[in-house]
Amino acid sequence: MTRNKAILGTIILLVLAPLIYLGVSPKGKIILVRLLATESTLREYSLPERTQWRPIGAKKISLNENVNARQVTFGRSLHTDTHGSDEIATVIAPAVAVDWTVETNFFIAEGPVFDKEGNIYFSPIFPPEDVIMVSLEPSKGERRWVVEGFSAGAGTPLILIDPETGDDIIYIGTYDRAMALKTDGTVIWDVSTGLALIDPQNPQPSQHSYGINYHIQSDALIAAMADGHVYVLDRKTGRQLLTEPFIMPGAKTKLTNFSLPEDIAEKANRDIAHMVGAPDANQDPVNAVLHAAAGELQKVSNFFSIDSNSGRIWIAATLPDEEDGNPDGWSDFAALYGLDLVAEGPNYRLDIQVVSQVPGGTASTPAISPDGKRIYVADAFGSIYAINSANGEKFWSFDVGSKVTGSLSVAADNGEVFANTRTDIKKIIDHGDHAELAWVANMNMYKTGRFQKNFKDLGAEIGANGIAFAGAVGIVAGKQRFAAKLGVGLIDRESGEVTYFTEGAEDSVSSMVTGPDGGMYIGNSPLRRVIGRAVLGKAHSPQAVVGGITKFKPIHQNLMIRDALWAAANRAENAATIVNSHPRVVKQDIFQIGQLLDQCRRTPASAIREGSLSQGNWVLIENTIAQAEENLTVDAEALSNASKLLE
C-alpha cells in the first residue's frame, strides 16, 4: 500500500509540476528545476537534401568597385564585413563535426576572423597572459604568433585585401594602441591612438575597443570605444587623421536587463577565473560582459558599420541625458547615428548628419543593406527598425517578440532579414514600407527533458545554402536562459527547419563565423553557462567551462560541392531573367557564381580523402564547371545554359 501511495504521489507530482512551473516566479521556477529537471537527448539528423531556397529578382549590391566592398566568402570582420551583414557569398558546410578546441584559457567575446589561407585571428578580453591578439593555423589550431601587450579588449581584428598587392593585411586597435601586420606577424606600423594609456592595474570596461572598420573613400581605419571615443587612422601609415579623437555626445545607459546577485556573480566569476587572469576585488568580469551584451552602462556597447557606397559611418550609441526629460546622469534613449568623415586640410573631421532615436539602449550592431539605402537596428526591448540612410526616418518597425542579441543579419537577396532574439531566429521580409514574419526557426535539436527548452545560442550567419547557428537546450526563466548542452547546425533558409545539428559547442556571446573551408568556428565566452551553473548548480551543466576557439570541420564534403553547384545554378538561372533590367547586378551575380565555383575547386582533395567523392566523379564535375564558365557572360541565353550545366 505504501509503495502504491509513493507511485501515486510521484505521478501527481509529475502532472502538477508543469502547471506549478508556469504559475510561479522565475525564482520559483529555478527551485523546481533544481528538484525535478531531467536530461535532454540529441536528436539524430540524416544528411540534408538540397535547399529549395533560391534568389528571386535583382539582389542589392554595393556600387563601390573597391575589392573590399565585394561580398566576402568568410568572416573578415565582426559580423563578417564592413556592412555588418553576417552574410557570406558561398555555401556553409551542410554537415560538420567538432574538430578541436584550443587556447581554452581565453575568454573570447568577439571573433574570430580569417585570412584567405584559413589562418585564424582573435583578441581575448581579460586575458591571463599579456597578449592583444593571437593567430592560429587552421588544421590543428596551433599557435602561430601573438601580439604582446595589454588592453581592455581590442574587439575583432579586421582583415582587408590590400588594393595594391592583393595581400591580406591584419588591423587591430585597442583603446590606446593600433597596429597593422602581415599574415606572418610582421609589423607594418604600430602607433598610439591619441587616447589615454590604459593602466594595467586598473583597466575599465569603458576602455574596451569594439574593433576597427574600414572607410574606403578616405582609405582610413575607424575604431569606436565603449566610452564613446572614436579615432581615425590612415590605413597605410597609421597616422591620426583627426586633430583629436571624436567623442559621441550621449550619456551612459542605465540597467534595462538585470544584475546578478552578489553571491551568484562571485560563483560565476570563480568559474571563469582561469580565463581572466587575476582580477582584483573591484573587478567583476561576468557582470561587465553581461551589461555590455545587453547594451548597458556605456555609451557604445557593440560594433559599428560603414557603408561602402557613401562612406557614412553608422554607430548605435546613447543620446544625451537631457533628451529623456529626466536629468539623472543616465540616458534612457539610444540612437542610430550617421556620421560623415569630412576632409579638412591635411586631416579630417567627423560630422553627425543623422540621429534616429531608438527606445532604450541597444547592443545591436547597425547592419547596412548592400546598396546602403537601409540601416537595420534593434532597440532594447523587442522591436527592429529599417531606417532611411538619407534622413534617419523609419521605413518601418516590427515587433519580434523579445530583445535582439548581437545583430540583425541582412541578406542581399529577397528582402531577407534574420533577427537573433533571446531564444529564436526569425526570418523577416522587408517589403519596403512594412515587414512581415516569414518563419520562426523550428529549434528541435534535442528531445527535451522536463522543464528544458531548445533555444538559439548564436546566429545567424547567412550562406548561399542556409543559416549557420549555435543552439542549446536548457532552462528559460524570464529573461534568463541557462544552457545545459550546446552544438551547431544549419537551418534551411526557405523553411526554417534545422537540417543538421551536432553537439560539442561551448556557450558564447560572440557571433557565428564561417571559415574559408566552409566550417563553423566559435569564440568561446561561456557567460550564460557559468551563470546557469551558479544559479542551478554545476550538476545542471557538468562539463567544465572552457574558453578559446572551437572548430567544427566540414564532413561529407561532397555535399558542400553539391550545394555550391546548386547555388551557382540557381543564381545563373535568376540572373538570366534580369539581364536587360539590371545588367550591373548580373555582373555581380557572375562574380558570386565564380566564388561558388572556386569553392567547389577548393573542396575535392579533402572530399576524396574522406571517401565521400571519387576521383572519377570529380573529373566529370570539373569538366562541367569549365563548360559552365564559358557561358558566364551578361547574356540571358548563355546564363541559362550555364544554369542547366551546373544543376
XYZ file of C-alpha atoms in Angstrom:
647
model
C 0.000 0.000 0.000
C 2.797 2.375 0.923
C 4.532 1.612 -2.390
C 1.328 2.382 -4.321
C 0.952 5.681 -2.495
C 4.521 6.588 -3.368
C 3.928 5.802 -7.033
C 0.674 7.788 -6.991
C 2.424 10.704 -5.316
C 5.140 10.688 -7.952
C 2.562 10.678 -10.756
C 0.666 13.565 -9.176
C 3.903 15.497 -8.739
C 4.875 14.967 -12.385
C 1.429 16.085 -13.565
C 1.240 19.123 -11.312
C 4.843 20.235 -11.640
C 4.466 21.783 -15.123
C 1.324 23.618 -14.020
C 3.071 24.914 -10.931
C 6.097 25.841 -13.054
C 4.007 28.022 -15.356
C 2.439 29.862 -12.464
C 5.426 30.751 -10.332
C 8.082 33.443 -10.454
C 11.449 32.904 -12.182
C 12.990 32.268 -8.752
C 10.354 29.642 -8.019
C 10.941 28.055 -11.408
C 14.631 27.753 -10.633
C 13.864 25.891 -7.392
C 11.542 23.496 -9.235
C 14.131 22.960 -11.950
C 16.805 22.058 -9.416
C 14.500 19.440 -7.947
C 12.738 17.972 -10.963
C 14.521 18.714 -14.266
C 15.562 15.752 -16.386
C 18.208 15.426 -19.075
C 17.655 16.209 -22.759
C 18.996 13.990 -25.550
C 20.255 14.931 -29.014
C 18.039 14.163 -31.994
C 19.541 12.212 -34.862
C 19.733 14.085 -38.157
C 20.091 12.470 -41.555
C 22.262 14.200 -44.135
C 20.451 17.247 -45.541
C 18.909 17.437 -49.002
C 19.402 20.388 -51.336
C 17.600 23.532 -50.208
C 14.579 24.796 -52.122
C 15.612 28.387 -51.429
C 16.631 30.435 -54.435
C 17.201 34.116 -55.294
C 14.312 35.958 -56.923
C 14.856 39.150 -58.907
C 17.707 41.622 -58.558
C 19.732 41.426 -55.379
C 21.000 44.568 -53.682
C 24.644 45.377 -54.427
C 27.292 47.908 -53.454
C 28.259 50.252 -56.278
C 31.784 50.672 -54.916
C 34.421 48.927 -57.049
C 36.959 48.551 -54.221
C 37.929 44.919 -53.688
C 36.897 45.222 -50.023
C 33.353 46.256 -50.987
C 32.584 42.889 -52.587
C 30.644 40.103 -50.923
C 33.031 38.073 -48.783
C 33.340 34.290 -48.634
C 34.361 34.049 -44.958
C 34.464 36.228 -41.856
C 36.900 39.135 -42.267
C 35.354 41.352 -39.586
C 32.961 41.089 -36.679
C 29.609 40.391 -38.362
C 31.535 39.278 -41.458
C 32.041 42.505 -43.463
C 32.162 46.315 -43.221
C 28.352 46.495 -43.560
C 27.792 44.144 -40.604
C 25.656 41.898 -42.810
C 26.594 38.484 -41.356
C 26.347 37.078 -44.888
C 28.839 35.146 -46.998
C 28.532 34.599 -50.750
C 29.417 30.896 -50.667
C 27.898 27.835 -49.003
C 28.281 26.681 -45.421
C 29.216 23.056 -44.805
C 25.883 21.160 -44.747
C 27.297 18.696 -42.191
C 30.021 19.297 -39.605
C 31.729 17.567 -36.690
C 33.676 19.020 -33.795
C 37.380 19.051 -34.669
C 39.265 20.864 -31.914
C 39.083 23.390 -29.105
C 42.278 25.303 -28.331
C 43.518 28.239 -26.234
C 40.950 27.327 -23.588
C 42.206 29.907 -21.090
C 40.998 32.826 -23.220
C 37.535 34.397 -22.918
C 36.662 35.377 -26.494
C 33.601 37.599 -26.793
C 34.368 38.913 -30.299
C 35.601 36.994 -33.323
C 37.446 35.076 -34.662
C 38.250 36.123 -38.251
C 40.360 34.586 -41.034
C 42.786 35.300 -43.828
C 42.415 33.632 -47.229
C 44.714 30.763 -46.186
C 42.372 29.916 -43.312
C 44.640 31.222 -40.542
C 42.651 32.385 -37.535
C 42.910 35.661 -35.590
C 41.253 36.743 -32.344
C 41.598 39.123 -29.421
C 40.678 37.850 -25.940
C 39.306 40.021 -23.152
C 40.660 39.906 -19.587
C 43.453 37.549 -20.806
C 45.590 35.671 -18.257
C 48.696 36.459 -20.320
C 49.812 39.740 -21.862
C 48.536 39.330 -25.400
C 46.416 41.612 -27.550
C 45.924 39.264 -30.479
C 46.601 35.588 -31.222
C 46.963 33.845 -34.592
C 46.326 30.105 -35.089
C 46.847 27.757 -38.019
C 43.644 26.001 -39.134
C 44.455 22.272 -39.221
C 45.135 21.697 -35.513
C 44.614 25.157 -34.043
C 48.266 25.516 -33.107
C 49.506 28.960 -32.174
C 51.421 30.756 -34.951
C 52.279 34.052 -33.285
C 50.905 36.670 -30.893
C 50.895 40.428 -30.470
C 52.094 41.071 -26.948
C 50.717 43.864 -24.826
C 47.817 44.833 -22.589
C 44.335 46.080 -23.403
C 40.798 46.273 -22.066
C 39.762 44.300 -25.134
C 40.531 45.022 -28.775
C 37.344 43.787 -30.411
C 37.683 41.691 -33.534
C 40.688 42.118 -35.834
C 39.921 43.379 -39.341
C 41.339 41.509 -42.345
C 41.469 43.602 -45.534
C 42.742 42.837 -49.003
C 45.430 45.376 -49.879
C 44.052 47.040 -53.052
C 47.566 47.384 -54.483
C 49.123 43.990 -53.731
C 46.137 41.690 -53.175
C 47.695 40.510 -49.906
C 45.682 40.138 -46.713
C 46.602 42.672 -44.016
C 45.517 42.421 -40.363
C 44.476 45.528 -38.432
C 43.936 45.632 -34.681
C 43.003 48.553 -32.449
C 42.883 48.814 -28.654
C 41.952 51.915 -26.660
C 45.479 53.324 -26.758
C 47.288 51.369 -29.487
C 46.692 50.327 -33.105
C 48.686 48.082 -35.430
C 48.868 46.776 -38.981
C 50.517 43.406 -39.578
C 51.224 40.984 -42.372
C 49.792 37.495 -42.044
C 53.195 36.168 -40.905
C 53.159 38.571 -37.938
C 55.498 41.180 -39.455
C 54.584 44.624 -38.105
C 53.805 47.238 -40.770
C 53.065 50.016 -38.278
C 52.398 50.318 -34.545
C 51.004 53.653 -33.300
C 49.351 55.460 -30.414
C 45.668 56.232 -30.933
C 45.707 59.576 -29.138
C 43.667 58.275 -26.198
C 44.930 57.978 -22.622
C 47.119 54.996 -21.801
C 45.384 52.107 -20.054
C 46.538 51.352 -16.515
C 47.243 47.580 -16.490
C 46.405 47.542 -12.778
C 43.021 49.181 -13.282
C 41.508 48.606 -16.742
C 37.997 49.981 -17.153
C 35.088 48.480 -19.131
C 34.689 51.915 -20.731
C 38.128 51.449 -22.331
C 37.017 48.441 -24.331
C 37.543 48.780 -28.077
C 34.838 47.269 -30.248
C 37.286 46.891 -33.107
C 38.342 48.517 -36.348
C 36.326 49.043 -39.532
C 37.293 50.354 -42.975
C 36.318 53.653 -44.619
C 37.023 53.071 -48.298
C 36.541 56.651 -49.509
C 39.385 58.029 -47.356
C 41.364 54.761 -47.155
C 41.053 55.098 -43.375
C 40.574 52.832 -40.385
C 37.999 53.796 -37.755
C 37.579 52.390 -34.239
C 34.875 53.008 -31.606
C 35.326 52.680 -27.843
C 32.796 51.854 -25.122
C 33.173 55.347 -23.639
C 32.139 56.917 -26.955
C 35.568 57.878 -28.280
C 36.202 57.344 -31.986
C 39.612 57.535 -33.630
C 40.539 57.563 -37.320
C 43.866 56.398 -38.768
C 45.417 56.339 -42.215
C 45.347 52.717 -43.393
C 48.791 52.762 -44.986
C 50.728 54.565 -42.237
C 48.617 54.612 -39.066
C 48.780 58.427 -38.963
C 45.986 60.038 -36.933
C 43.555 61.757 -39.305
C 41.572 63.685 -36.672
C 43.150 66.535 -34.723
C 41.949 64.633 -31.649
C 39.700 61.602 -31.105
C 35.992 62.324 -31.542
C 33.575 61.773 -28.650
C 29.959 60.657 -29.098
C 27.528 63.038 -27.370
C 25.472 60.605 -25.252
C 25.419 59.570 -21.596
C 25.689 56.060 -20.202
C 22.615 53.828 -20.323
C 21.176 52.552 -17.057
C 20.351 48.903 -16.425
C 17.482 47.635 -18.585
C 18.133 43.911 -18.210
C 19.151 42.612 -14.765
C 22.125 42.476 -12.423
C 23.340 39.296 -10.833
C 23.049 38.905 -7.073
C 26.453 39.252 -5.442
C 26.737 35.584 -4.462
C 25.804 34.400 -7.975
C 28.284 36.804 -9.594
C 31.007 35.575 -7.228
C 30.376 31.923 -8.158
C 30.268 32.724 -11.879
C 33.498 34.724 -11.728
C 35.216 31.828 -9.944
C 34.082 29.534 -12.759
C 35.921 31.617 -15.380
C 38.864 32.638 -13.184
C 41.282 30.652 -15.370
C 40.249 32.814 -18.361
C 40.567 36.272 -16.834
C 43.946 36.473 -15.163
C 43.715 37.638 -11.580
C 41.040 40.348 -11.295
C 41.059 42.318 -8.063
C 38.108 42.543 -5.703
C 36.709 45.575 -7.539
C 36.509 43.824 -10.909
C 33.532 41.753 -11.972
C 34.146 40.309 -15.469
C 30.869 38.379 -15.643
C 28.664 41.387 -14.912
C 30.827 43.592 -17.171
C 30.239 41.291 -20.151
C 26.585 40.772 -19.206
C 25.888 44.506 -19.238
C 27.822 45.085 -22.464
C 25.886 42.285 -24.169
C 22.657 43.942 -23.007
C 23.745 47.417 -24.151
C 24.041 48.855 -20.643
C 26.304 51.166 -18.606
C 28.250 52.520 -21.617
C 27.745 54.960 -24.470
C 28.603 52.324 -27.072
C 28.152 48.609 -26.484
C 28.685 46.947 -29.829
C 30.484 47.172 -33.137
C 29.562 49.663 -35.866
C 29.223 49.590 -39.644
C 30.421 51.684 -42.581
C 28.557 51.999 -45.873
C 30.872 51.194 -48.777
C 28.640 53.231 -51.120
C 28.554 56.598 -49.354
C 31.210 56.222 -46.676
C 28.675 57.095 -43.971
C 29.542 55.601 -40.583
C 26.688 54.117 -38.550
C 27.098 53.821 -34.780
C 24.402 52.788 -32.307
C 25.010 54.828 -29.161
C 23.187 56.669 -26.419
C 21.534 60.081 -26.587
C 22.479 62.875 -24.165
C 20.891 62.614 -20.721
C 18.688 65.693 -21.211
C 16.928 64.096 -24.185
C 14.857 61.822 -21.918
C 13.490 64.684 -19.786
C 14.951 63.190 -16.622
C 18.387 64.709 -15.879
C 19.714 61.920 -13.653
C 23.085 61.289 -15.288
C 21.759 58.358 -17.323
C 20.355 58.142 -20.812
C 17.016 56.384 -21.232
C 17.275 56.512 -25.009
C 19.681 55.369 -27.660
C 20.012 56.483 -31.236
C 21.386 55.400 -34.541
C 23.984 57.994 -35.502
C 25.054 58.545 -39.095
C 28.432 60.297 -39.279
C 30.381 61.573 -42.270
C 34.172 61.763 -42.415
C 34.889 65.162 -43.978
C 38.257 66.307 -45.351
C 39.635 69.375 -43.582
C 43.056 70.396 -44.870
C 45.545 67.573 -44.275
C 43.185 65.995 -41.735
C 39.525 65.070 -41.383
C 36.653 65.749 -39.018
C 33.595 63.687 -38.064
C 30.203 65.352 -38.526
C 26.963 63.862 -37.203
C 24.472 64.047 -40.072
C 21.669 61.739 -38.915
C 20.242 60.950 -35.484
C 17.412 58.416 -35.341
C 16.090 57.651 -31.867
C 15.824 54.032 -30.701
C 13.921 53.255 -27.451
C 16.204 52.209 -24.602
C 19.827 51.206 -25.052
C 20.874 48.920 -27.858
C 23.531 46.245 -28.110
C 22.693 45.766 -31.788
C 25.354 46.454 -34.393
C 23.758 48.508 -37.196
C 23.507 46.328 -40.306
C 23.557 48.069 -43.685
C 21.816 46.836 -46.820
C 24.307 46.207 -49.641
C 23.092 49.274 -51.549
C 23.463 51.441 -48.441
C 19.891 52.717 -48.535
C 18.640 50.997 -45.378
C 20.077 50.548 -41.919
C 18.662 47.832 -39.680
C 18.899 48.103 -35.910
C 17.137 46.765 -32.811
C 16.039 48.526 -29.631
C 16.469 47.403 -26.018
C 13.106 45.691 -25.901
C 11.620 43.685 -28.770
C 11.432 45.789 -31.919
C 13.592 46.083 -35.012
C 13.711 49.037 -37.389
C 14.531 49.755 -41.020
C 15.978 53.271 -41.197
C 16.308 55.517 -44.236
C 20.044 56.191 -44.515
C 19.451 59.566 -46.162
C 17.453 61.185 -43.358
C 17.131 58.777 -40.421
C 13.380 58.333 -40.802
C 11.915 54.908 -40.136
C 10.606 52.927 -43.092
C 9.023 50.526 -40.636
C 9.283 48.947 -37.210
C 8.473 45.341 -36.392
C 7.907 43.614 -33.056
C 9.915 40.362 -32.971
C 8.653 39.428 -29.515
C 11.831 39.715 -27.468
C 15.140 41.525 -27.397
C 17.549 41.051 -30.296
C 21.014 39.958 -29.204
C 24.115 40.840 -31.192
C 22.998 41.995 -34.602
C 20.461 41.602 -37.342
C 21.649 39.554 -40.307
C 20.842 41.177 -43.643
C 20.791 39.263 -46.926
C 21.416 40.743 -50.351
C 18.516 38.719 -51.784
C 14.748 38.634 -51.416
C 14.497 41.351 -48.740
C 15.501 38.823 -46.076
C 16.446 39.986 -42.578
C 17.160 37.495 -39.795
C 16.509 38.534 -36.192
C 18.511 36.796 -33.475
C 16.200 37.133 -30.494
C 16.825 35.869 -26.996
C 15.734 32.326 -27.836
C 14.845 32.203 -31.544
C 15.952 33.037 -35.062
C 13.210 34.727 -37.065
C 13.141 35.415 -40.778
C 11.631 38.793 -41.608
C 10.813 40.001 -45.125
C 11.362 43.699 -45.835
C 8.575 44.711 -48.229
C 9.723 48.321 -48.476
C 7.127 50.133 -46.367
C 6.432 47.265 -43.961
C 7.877 43.991 -42.706
C 6.402 40.515 -42.471
C 7.328 37.433 -40.456
C 8.246 34.558 -42.797
C 9.130 31.938 -40.190
C 10.408 31.225 -36.719
C 13.144 28.594 -36.873
C 11.982 25.219 -35.594
C 14.505 24.689 -32.814
C 14.106 20.950 -32.287
C 17.740 19.895 -31.862
C 17.164 17.978 -28.613
C 14.424 15.778 -27.257
C 13.794 17.953 -24.256
C 13.726 16.757 -20.684
C 11.368 18.118 -18.049
C 11.457 21.949 -17.870
C 14.022 22.008 -20.685
C 13.676 24.035 -23.864
C 15.581 24.283 -27.137
C 16.837 27.757 -27.973
C 19.288 29.686 -30.082
C 22.694 30.421 -28.585
C 24.426 32.146 -31.524
C 23.337 33.049 -35.035
C 22.581 33.689 -37.691
C 25.252 33.717 -40.390
C 23.720 33.626 -43.844
C 25.172 31.354 -46.505
C 24.084 30.517 -50.032
C 22.593 27.229 -48.780
C 21.353 28.015 -45.279
C 21.812 29.698 -41.925
C 24.634 28.681 -39.591
C 23.777 28.868 -35.895
C 24.687 27.598 -32.463
C 21.841 26.086 -30.495
C 21.317 24.914 -26.952
C 18.969 23.096 -24.654
C 18.438 24.238 -21.107
C 16.274 26.325 -18.838
C 14.484 29.531 -19.838
C 13.187 31.532 -16.870
C 12.009 35.059 -17.616
C 14.836 36.962 -19.298
C 17.335 34.321 -18.248
C 18.375 31.266 -20.245
C 20.774 28.681 -18.931
C 22.319 26.303 -21.460
C 22.988 22.728 -20.384
C 24.179 21.352 -23.747
C 25.214 23.150 -26.922
C 26.023 22.442 -30.550
C 25.998 23.954 -34.027
C 23.966 23.349 -37.131
C 22.358 24.602 -40.304
C 18.853 25.986 -40.778
C 17.144 25.792 -44.160
C 16.756 29.307 -45.491
C 13.400 28.592 -47.129
C 11.590 26.593 -44.439
C 13.268 27.488 -41.136
C 13.820 23.794 -40.350
C 17.064 22.620 -38.748
C 18.636 20.363 -41.393
C 21.692 19.245 -39.417
C 22.971 19.626 -35.868
C 25.846 18.228 -33.847
C 26.978 18.657 -30.247
C 30.285 19.937 -28.934
C 29.939 23.716 -28.720
C 30.647 25.975 -25.773
C 28.456 28.940 -24.861
C 29.355 32.271 -26.459
C 28.348 35.925 -26.688
C 30.343 36.383 -29.892
C 28.953 35.728 -33.377
C 28.716 32.649 -35.571
C 31.606 32.617 -38.058
C 32.343 30.549 -41.166
C 35.910 29.973 -42.328
C 37.331 29.621 -45.854
C 36.849 25.847 -45.574
C 33.089 26.217 -45.018
C 33.439 25.017 -41.422
C 31.943 26.753 -38.389
C 34.035 28.449 -35.716
C 33.050 29.824 -32.317
C 34.884 32.159 -29.988
C 34.078 30.667 -26.591
C 32.774 33.076 -23.952
C 30.586 30.961 -21.653
C 28.752 33.808 -19.934
C 25.298 32.267 -19.705
C 26.599 28.812 -18.853
C 28.628 29.995 -15.864
C 25.619 31.967 -14.653
C 23.470 28.854 -15.061
C 25.965 26.751 -13.138
C 25.987 29.373 -10.381
C 22.188 29.570 -10.190
C 21.178 25.944 -10.814
C 24.281 24.156 -9.602
C 27.063 22.606 -11.657
C 25.110 19.369 -11.998
C 22.778 21.242 -14.398
C 25.673 21.601 -16.874
C 28.509 19.441 -15.536
C 31.071 19.840 -18.333
C 33.809 22.261 -17.254
C 33.569 25.659 -18.934
C 36.262 26.459 -21.464
C 37.343 29.481 -23.441
C 39.287 29.560 -26.680
C 38.221 28.700 -30.209
C 36.194 25.655 -31.221
C 36.308 24.454 -34.819
C 33.591 22.356 -36.434
C 35.100 20.836 -39.562
C 33.123 20.010 -42.717
C 32.239 16.334 -43.189
C 30.561 14.620 -46.150
C 32.215 17.289 -48.248
C 30.650 16.013 -51.440
C 27.536 17.764 -50.108
C 29.384 21.076 -49.995
C 30.281 20.685 -53.680
C 26.666 19.693 -54.415
C 25.294 22.754 -52.622
C 27.794 25.151 -54.215
C 26.894 23.891 -57.710
C 23.176 24.137 -56.890
C 23.560 27.693 -55.563
C 25.548 28.690 -58.660
C 22.932 27.124 -60.957
C 20.053 28.928 -59.249
C 21.885 32.241 -59.344
C 22.673 31.857 -63.044
C 19.045 30.947 -63.768
C 17.789 34.017 -61.920
C 20.430 36.291 -63.490
C 19.234 35.248 -66.947
C 15.853 36.860 -66.185
C 17.281 40.292 -65.278
C 19.972 40.780 -67.928
C 18.147 43.666 -69.598
C 16.757 45.332 -66.476
C 19.750 45.013 -64.120
C 22.990 44.369 -66.053
C 25.158 45.706 -63.226
C 23.569 43.280 -60.778
C 24.120 40.448 -63.252
C 27.849 41.234 -63.287
C 27.865 40.866 -59.503
C 25.886 37.629 -59.821
C 28.514 36.284 -62.217
C 31.225 37.260 -59.737
C 29.374 35.377 -56.971
C 28.944 32.333 -59.225
C 32.714 32.437 -59.677
C 33.148 32.476 -55.890
C 30.924 29.395 -55.600
C 32.796 27.542 -58.344
C 36.116 28.428 -56.707
C 34.729 26.890 -53.516
C 33.990 23.707 -55.479
C 37.588 23.598 -56.696
C 38.982 24.007 -53.167
C 36.983 21.093 -51.771
C 37.635 17.885 -53.785
C 41.006 16.951 -52.276
C 39.531 16.702 -48.776
C 36.299 15.127 -50.087
C 38.292 12.421 -51.898
C 40.476 11.911 -48.817
C 37.446 11.307 -46.574
C 35.886 8.969 -49.152
C 32.763 10.982 -49.988
C 33.866 11.723 -53.573
C 35.723 9.633 -56.145
C 38.446 10.991 -58.393
C 36.426 9.953 -61.436
C 33.334 11.860 -60.320
C 35.408 14.936 -59.599
C 36.870 14.886 -63.124
C 33.320 14.892 -64.516
C 32.304 17.755 -62.213
C 35.429 19.745 -63.070
C 34.739 19.405 -66.795
C 31.154 20.571 -66.245
C 32.365 23.611 -64.302
C 34.743 24.521 -67.140
C 31.895 24.323 -69.675
C 29.636 26.440 -67.468
C 32.307 29.106 -67.028
C 32.390 29.626 -70.794
C 28.760 30.767 -70.510
C 29.230 33.249 -67.668
C 28.583 36.430 -69.631
C 25.892 39.100 -69.405
C 23.656 37.244 -71.824
C 20.359 35.574 -70.963
C 20.785 32.511 -73.170
C 24.373 31.906 -72.040
C 23.447 32.190 -68.357
C 20.526 29.826 -68.844
C 22.917 27.323 -70.431
C 25.325 27.711 -67.503
C 22.479 27.045 -65.073
C 21.465 23.835 -66.834
C 25.048 22.587 -66.853
C 25.506 23.218 -63.124
C 22.239 21.698 -61.890
